[in-house]
Amino acid sequence: MHAAGAGDHEALLKDFLESHGEWEKWRTRSDETTLAVHESLVLRAEFVHEADPDDTQWKIAAYESPVGERLWHATASATVPVEIMRVLLDSLASTDAVEIAAGSQVSEATISDATRPLADAGWEHTVDGRWIRWQAPKDHPSGVQFDAFAAQSHHSPLPAWTFWGGGAADTPRWTLHFSPHAAASVLQDVAFEVAHGLTQRHLESRPRRLNALSRPDIRAQPAPRASSARSR
């Protein structure tokens, strides 16, 4: 499973911007945060430099257009293992930005495809009312939760997807949240990394990270547009 330390997120941000020329560093009103913005202006990653361990350090947002409404978002605590965040950022940059930003419709097929790496790795899932939960095998402290109630509302304040690790499900060491219409391809890439963990064996022998070319069956399907006010 992933190492106890979260890793150097500052270095991750620097490396991501240097290795992806289509993403630029934008200044904000405060030196406490940095924005990484795709050249299309529909994908943005906000990084909080001095976030406390229990606070949100990353905020990912996907927009309909440069001045359009937000379609989906994700947040990550400062303690999320850096390799998971690396996979998330690389997944955002792995294919057409507008396609990723459009997100995916919530459906049984989307849920199944997004969590396929968990099933392939032997994770068991249970259904408890509005929640579907996947638990790592052999009591490893890691899991994934899907909230069907939150997924019914495009602008729900509750996360539809929660990835967690360390501690127990109700008191995890780190959490990664996604809103209802997050791109299924991004969810699947993150699920693959969470399922396999960061070990030397996997770094040497695991297959290449899933991308749009290797998973054409879950290319992002545009999520239904909301007609309410824009949120940015």
Coordinates of C-alpha atoms in Angstrom, one line a residue:
M1 CA 0.0 0.0 0.0
H2 CA 1.0 3.6 -0.2
A3 CA 3.8 4.8 2.0
A4 CA 2.9 6.6 5.3
G5 CA 4.2 10.0 4.1
A6 CA 2.2 12.1 1.7
G7 CA 5.3 13.1 -0.3
D8 CA 6.4 16.5 -1.7
H9 CA 3.3 18.1 -3.3
E10 CA 5.2 21.3 -4.0
A11 CA 7.7 19.3 -6.2
L12 CA 4.7 17.6 -7.8
L13 CA 3.2 20.9 -8.9
K14 CA 6.5 22.2 -10.2
D15 CA 7.2 19.0 -12.1
F16 CA 3.6 18.9 -13.6
L17 CA 3.9 22.5 -14.9
E18 CA 7.4 21.8 -16.4
S19 CA 6.3 18.6 -18.1
H20 CA 3.0 19.8 -19.5
G21 CA 3.5 22.9 -21.6
E22 CA -0.3 23.2 -22.2
W23 CA -0.7 24.0 -18.5
E24 CA 0.4 27.4 -17.2
K25 CA 1.0 28.9 -13.8
W26 CA -1.3 31.7 -12.9
R27 CA -0.9 34.2 -10.2
T28 CA -3.6 34.7 -7.6
R29 CA -4.4 37.5 -5.2
S30 CA -2.5 35.7 -2.5
D31 CA 0.9 34.1 -2.4
E32 CA -0.7 31.3 -0.4
T33 CA -2.1 29.7 -3.6
T34 CA -1.0 28.8 -7.1
L35 CA -3.3 28.1 -10.1
A36 CA -2.3 25.6 -12.8
V37 CA -4.6 26.4 -15.8
H38 CA -5.0 24.5 -19.1
E39 CA -4.6 26.6 -22.2
S40 CA -8.2 25.9 -23.0
L41 CA -9.2 27.6 -19.7
V42 CA -11.7 24.8 -18.9
L43 CA -9.5 22.8 -16.5
R44 CA -7.9 24.4 -13.4
A45 CA -6.0 23.1 -10.4
E46 CA -5.6 25.3 -7.4
F47 CA -2.8 24.5 -4.9
V48 CA -2.6 25.8 -1.3
H49 CA 1.0 26.0 -0.3
E50 CA 0.8 25.9 3.4
A51 CA -2.2 23.7 4.0
D52 CA -2.5 21.9 7.3
P53 CA -2.6 18.1 7.2
D54 CA -6.4 18.0 7.7
D55 CA -7.1 20.8 5.2
T56 CA -7.7 20.8 1.5
Q57 CA -4.5 21.4 -0.5
W58 CA -5.8 20.7 -4.1
K59 CA -8.9 21.9 -5.7
I60 CA -9.6 20.7 -9.3
A61 CA -12.3 22.4 -11.3
A62 CA -13.7 21.6 -14.8
Y63 CA -15.8 24.2 -16.7
E64 CA -18.2 24.2 -19.6
S65 CA -16.2 27.1 -21.3
P66 CA -13.6 29.7 -20.2
V67 CA -16.6 31.8 -18.8
G68 CA -19.1 29.0 -18.4
E69 CA -20.4 27.2 -15.3
R70 CA -18.4 24.6 -13.4
L71 CA -19.3 21.1 -14.4
W72 CA -17.5 19.0 -11.9
H73 CA -14.8 19.4 -9.2
A74 CA -12.5 17.4 -6.9
T75 CA -10.7 18.2 -3.7
A76 CA -7.7 16.5 -2.0
S77 CA -6.4 16.8 1.5
A78 CA -2.7 17.7 2.1
T79 CA -2.1 14.1 3.2
V80 CA -3.1 12.4 0.0
P81 CA -0.1 10.3 -1.2
V82 CA 1.7 12.3 -3.9
E83 CA 1.6 9.4 -6.4
I84 CA -2.2 9.4 -6.3
M85 CA -2.2 13.2 -7.0
R86 CA 0.4 12.7 -9.8
V87 CA -1.9 10.1 -11.5
L88 CA -4.9 12.5 -11.1
L89 CA -3.1 15.4 -12.7
D90 CA -1.6 13.3 -15.5
S91 CA -5.1 11.9 -16.1
L92 CA -6.4 15.5 -16.6
A93 CA -3.7 16.0 -19.2
S94 CA -4.0 12.6 -20.9
T95 CA -6.6 13.5 -23.5
D96 CA -8.7 16.4 -24.9
A97 CA -9.3 18.9 -22.1
V98 CA -12.8 19.8 -23.3
E99 CA -13.7 16.1 -23.2
I100 CA -12.4 15.6 -19.7
A101 CA -14.1 18.9 -18.6
A102 CA -17.4 17.7 -19.9
G103 CA -17.4 14.9 -17.4
S104 CA -19.5 11.8 -17.4
Q105 CA -23.1 10.9 -16.8
V106 CA -23.8 9.0 -13.6
S107 CA -25.0 5.5 -14.6
E108 CA -24.4 1.8 -13.6
A109 CA -22.1 1.5 -16.5
T110 CA -20.0 4.5 -15.5
I111 CA -19.8 3.3 -11.9
S112 CA -18.7 -0.2 -13.1
D113 CA -16.1 1.1 -15.5
A114 CA -14.7 3.7 -13.0
T115 CA -14.3 1.0 -10.3
R116 CA -13.1 -1.9 -12.5
P117 CA -9.5 -1.6 -11.2
L118 CA -10.8 -2.2 -7.7
A119 CA -12.6 -5.4 -8.7
D120 CA -9.6 -6.6 -10.7
A121 CA -7.5 -6.1 -7.6
G122 CA -9.8 -8.2 -5.4
W123 CA -11.7 -5.4 -3.6
E124 CA -15.1 -6.4 -2.3
H125 CA -18.0 -4.0 -2.5
T126 CA -21.1 -3.7 -0.4
V127 CA -24.4 -1.7 -0.7
D128 CA -25.7 0.1 2.3
G129 CA -28.7 2.2 1.5
R130 CA -27.5 5.2 -0.5
W131 CA -23.8 4.1 -0.4
I132 CA -21.8 1.7 -2.4
R133 CA -18.5 0.9 -0.7
W134 CA -15.4 -0.8 -1.9
Q135 CA -12.9 -2.1 0.7
A136 CA -9.3 -3.1 0.1
P137 CA -8.6 -6.8 0.7
K138 CA -6.8 -8.2 3.8
D139 CA -8.1 -5.3 6.0
H140 CA -5.7 -2.8 4.3
P141 CA -6.8 0.7 5.5
S142 CA -8.1 2.0 2.2
G143 CA -11.5 2.3 0.5
V144 CA -13.8 4.0 -2.0
Q145 CA -17.3 5.2 -1.4
F146 CA -20.0 6.2 -3.9
D147 CA -23.0 8.3 -2.5
A148 CA -26.0 7.7 -4.8
F149 CA -28.0 10.5 -3.0
A150 CA -25.3 13.1 -3.7
A151 CA -25.0 11.9 -7.3
Q152 CA -28.6 12.7 -8.0
S153 CA -27.9 16.5 -7.7
H154 CA -25.6 18.3 -10.1
H155 CA -24.8 20.9 -7.5
S156 CA -24.9 18.7 -4.4
P157 CA -22.6 20.0 -1.6
L158 CA -21.8 16.4 -0.8
P159 CA -19.2 14.5 -2.7
A160 CA -20.4 11.6 -4.9
W161 CA -17.1 9.8 -4.7
T162 CA -14.7 9.5 -1.8
F163 CA -11.3 7.8 -2.0
W164 CA -9.7 7.4 1.4
G165 CA -6.7 5.7 3.1
G166 CA -5.1 5.2 6.5
G167 CA -6.9 4.8 9.7
A168 CA -10.6 3.8 9.5
A169 CA -13.3 4.8 7.1
D170 CA -14.8 7.4 9.4
T171 CA -11.3 8.8 10.5
P172 CA -9.1 8.3 7.4
R173 CA -5.6 9.8 7.2
W174 CA -6.3 11.2 3.7
T175 CA -9.3 11.8 1.5
L176 CA -9.9 12.6 -2.1
H177 CA -13.4 13.7 -3.1
F178 CA -15.1 14.0 -6.5
S179 CA -18.4 15.7 -7.4
P180 CA -21.2 13.7 -9.3
H181 CA -20.2 14.2 -12.9
A182 CA -16.4 13.7 -12.6
A183 CA -14.9 12.2 -15.8
A184 CA -15.1 8.4 -15.5
S185 CA -11.6 8.1 -17.1
V186 CA -10.1 10.2 -14.3
L187 CA -11.9 8.2 -11.7
Q188 CA -10.7 4.9 -13.2
D189 CA -7.1 6.1 -13.3
V190 CA -7.2 7.1 -9.7
A191 CA -8.9 3.9 -8.7
F192 CA -6.1 1.9 -10.5
E193 CA -3.4 3.8 -8.5
V194 CA -5.3 3.4 -5.2
A195 CA -5.9 -0.3 -5.8
H196 CA -2.3 -1.2 -6.6
G197 CA -0.6 1.2 -4.2
L198 CA 2.9 2.5 -4.4
T199 CA 5.5 -0.3 -4.1
Q200 CA 8.7 -0.9 -6.0
R201 CA 7.2 -4.0 -7.5
H202 CA 4.3 -2.1 -9.1
L203 CA 6.6 0.7 -10.3
E204 CA 8.7 -1.9 -12.1
S205 CA 6.0 -4.3 -13.4
R206 CA 2.6 -2.7 -13.5
P207 CA 1.0 -1.9 -16.9
R208 CA 1.2 1.6 -18.2
R209 CA -1.3 4.0 -16.7
L210 CA -4.7 3.8 -18.3
N211 CA -5.4 6.5 -20.8
A212 CA -7.9 7.4 -23.5
L213 CA -6.3 5.1 -26.0
S214 CA -6.5 2.0 -23.7
R215 CA -10.0 2.6 -22.5
P216 CA -12.1 3.8 -25.4
D217 CA -15.3 2.3 -23.8
I218 CA -15.3 4.9 -21.0
R219 CA -14.4 8.0 -22.9
A220 CA -16.1 10.9 -21.1
Q221 CA -19.8 11.3 -22.0
P222 CA -21.1 14.9 -21.6
A223 CA -22.9 15.3 -18.3
P224 CA -26.3 17.0 -18.4
R225 CA -26.0 20.8 -18.2
A226 CA -27.5 22.6 -15.3
S227 CA -29.6 25.6 -16.0
S228 CA -28.8 27.4 -12.7
A229 CA -26.3 30.2 -12.0
R230 CA -22.6 29.8 -12.8
S231 CA -20.2 28.8 -10.0
R232 CA -16.6 29.7 -10.3

